Amino acid sequence: MTLSATARVAGIMGWPVGHSLSPRLHGYWLSEYAIDGAYVPFPVMVDRLADALRALPALGIAGVNLTVPHKVAACGIVDTLDPAAKRIGAINTVVVGSDGALEGRNTDAYGFIASIAETAPGWMAGAAPCVVIGAGGAARAVCVALLDAGAAEIRLVNRTQARAADLAAELGAVVTAARWDERAAALDGAGLLVNATSLGMRGQPPLDLDLARLPQGAVVNDVVYAPLETPLLAAAVRRGNRTVDGLGMLLHQGRPGFAAWFGRDPQVTPAVRAHVLAGFAP
Ligand SMILES: NC(=O)c1ccc[n+]([C@@H]2O[C@H](COP(=O)([O-])OP(=O)(O)OC[C@H]3O[C@@H](n4cnc5c(N)ncnc54)[C@H](OP(=O)(O)O)[C@@H]3O)[C@@H](O)[C@H]2O)c1
């Protein structure tokens, strides 16, 4: 790939950053659309994040994605936050404006909803209660996405009950916190179950959840994408529920940033999915 003197540059900041699939994703899109640009992994230590972000305008860099551990801290460094980022309390995308101002966005909520819409067409957030397991960063994005999509009831279940109760209180009456030992009962009548914990990830124990009370028509979504078929999704497939894996969310959350930096709304196709999948053992 040859870059011209006017090439657009974006990237991802994390510590470590080597595990990130985003360079593979954006690199594919840059090549597919023959864009004069590059997407670079930036290993940035916690205490250098402010310096690194503030250097973006001077370097002419169009913006960056942010990954662990920078998503929350960056909120206090950028100049403005989009409404989703304010409600979620974390950013995963920074766009450098023409005046050099840094805009922080959160595109995880968008990615989550876009992935369900693509994989489980016809599912409607308001048609039946949604059950979300977890109360960390991913769960916050999922809840905000579901609220914006018209959810009428969100049952939030987290091992640390206080975190679920705090998040429910923050997000309003549609979200109620259930106890961890009530998680199987919380599935009664649900139209969607989302695992937004790290359980089921390679190297982690599976999510221990009896699906017996989950209606057969419910959609089951796991935000974990390595492995692609988590034990939860495998159990859901066995009993005939429709499933949505975590890779779709990862692919779709990248779209708004790419469009802002490189001027083209990229598509999530089977080819880009296969390319990103090849970057890790499914
Ligand atoms: N697909 C995507 O695009 C995407 C995007 C973002 C995140 N993710 C994935 O989502 C997962 C969660 O990320 P996050 O940023 O939300 O992490 P986080 O903020 O650290 O939250 C972790 C969550 O997992 C729960 N948890 C961890 N270990 C547990 C255990 N042994 N038993 C019960 N609950 C446990 C925590 O419960 P406590 O509160 O009790 O500790 C908390 O709710 C990760 O696997 C991440 O890779 C995927």
Coordinates of N, CA and C and ligand atoms in Angstrom, one line a residue, residues 71 108 134-139 158-160 163 180 196-199 201 204-205 223-225 246 249-250 253, ligand 1:
K71 N -11.3 3.8 27.9 CA -12.6 4.3 27.5 C -13.3 5.3 28.5
D108 N -20.7 1.8 20.7 CA -21.0 0.4 21.0 C -22.5 0.1 21.0
G134 N -25.1 -8.5 33.6 CA -23.8 -7.7 33.6 C -24.2 -6.2 34.0
A135 N -23.2 -5.5 34.5 CA -23.5 -4.1 34.8 C -22.2 -3.3 34.6
G136 N -21.3 -3.8 33.7 CA -20.0 -3.1 33.4 C -20.2 -2.2 32.2
G137 N -19.1 -1.9 31.5 CA -19.2 -1.0 30.4 C -20.1 -1.5 29.2
A138 N -19.9 -2.8 28.9 CA -20.7 -3.3 27.8 C -22.2 -3.3 28.1
A139 N -22.5 -3.7 29.4 CA -23.9 -3.7 29.8 C -24.5 -2.3 29.7
N158 N -26.8 -8.7 37.8 CA -25.4 -8.6 37.9 C -24.9 -9.3 39.2
R159 N -23.7 -10.0 39.1 CA -23.2 -10.7 40.3 C -23.1 -9.7 41.5
T160 N -22.6 -8.5 41.2 CA -22.5 -7.5 42.3 C -23.8 -6.7 42.2
R163 N -24.1 -2.8 41.8 CA -23.8 -2.1 40.5 C -25.0 -2.1 39.6
W180 N -28.8 -11.8 41.6 CA -28.0 -12.8 40.8 C -28.7 -14.2 40.9
A196 N -23.8 -9.7 28.9 CA -22.9 -8.5 28.7 C -21.8 -8.6 29.8
T197 N -21.5 -9.8 30.3 CA -20.4 -10.0 31.2 C -19.2 -10.6 30.4
S198 N -18.1 -10.8 31.0 CA -17.0 -11.5 30.4 C -17.1 -13.0 30.5
L199 N -18.1 -13.5 31.1 CA -18.2 -15.0 31.3 C -18.5 -15.6 29.9
M201 N -16.0 -16.1 27.8 CA -14.9 -15.7 27.0 C -13.8 -16.8 27.2
Q204 N -12.3 -17.9 30.6 CA -13.2 -17.6 31.7 C -14.2 -18.7 31.9
P205 N -14.8 -18.8 33.0 CA -15.9 -19.9 33.2 C -17.1 -19.5 32.3
V223 N -22.3 -10.7 24.0 CA -21.3 -9.7 23.5 C -19.9 -10.3 23.4
V224 N -19.7 -11.4 24.1 CA -18.4 -12.1 24.0 C -18.3 -12.6 22.5
Y225 N -17.1 -12.5 21.9 CA -16.9 -13.0 20.5 C -15.8 -13.9 20.4
G246 N -21.2 -12.0 19.3 CA -20.6 -10.7 19.6 C -19.8 -10.1 18.5
M249 N -21.5 -7.0 16.7 CA -21.4 -5.8 17.4 C -20.1 -5.1 17.2
L250 N -19.0 -5.9 17.3 CA -17.7 -5.4 17.1 C -17.5 -4.8 15.7
Q253 N -19.8 -1.5 15.3 CA -19.4 -0.3 16.1 C -18.3 0.4 15.4
Ligands
LIG1 N1 -18.7 -7.4 21.0 C1 -18.3 -6.2 21.2 O1 -18.2 -5.3 20.4 C2 -17.9 -5.9 22.7 C3 -17.8 -4.5 23.1 C4 -17.5 -4.3 24.4 C5 -17.3 -5.3 25.3 N2 -17.3 -6.6 24.8 C6 -17.1 -7.8 25.7 O2 -18.0 -7.6 26.8 C7 -17.4 -8.3 28.0 C8 -17.6 -7.3 29.2 O3 -16.8 -6.2 29.0 P1 -17.0 -4.9 29.9 O4 -16.2 -3.8 29.2 O5 -18.4 -4.6 30.2 O6 -16.2 -5.4 31.2 P2 -16.4 -4.8 32.7 O7 -16.8 -3.4 32.7 O8 -15.1 -5.2 33.4 O9 -17.6 -5.7 33.3 C9 -17.5 -7.0 33.5 C10 -18.9 -7.6 33.9 O10 -18.7 -9.1 34.0 C11 -19.1 -9.5 35.3 N3 -18.3 -10.6 35.7 C12 -17.0 -10.8 35.5 N4 -16.6 -12.0 36.0 C13 -17.7 -12.6 36.6 C14 -18.0 -13.8 37.3 N5 -17.0 -14.7 37.5 N6 -19.3 -14.0 37.6 C15 -20.3 -13.2 37.4 N7 -20.1 -12.0 36.7 C16 -18.8 -11.7 36.3 C17 -18.9 -8.3 36.1 O11 -19.7 -8.4 37.3 P3 -19.3 -7.7 38.7 O12 -19.9 -6.3 38.5 O13 -20.0 -8.5 39.7 O14 -17.8 -7.7 38.8 C18 -19.4 -7.2 35.2 O15 -20.8 -7.1 35.2 C19 -15.9 -8.6 27.6 O16 -15.8 -9.9 27.3 C20 -15.7 -7.7 26.4 O17 -14.7 -8.3 25.5 C21 -17.6 -6.9 23.6

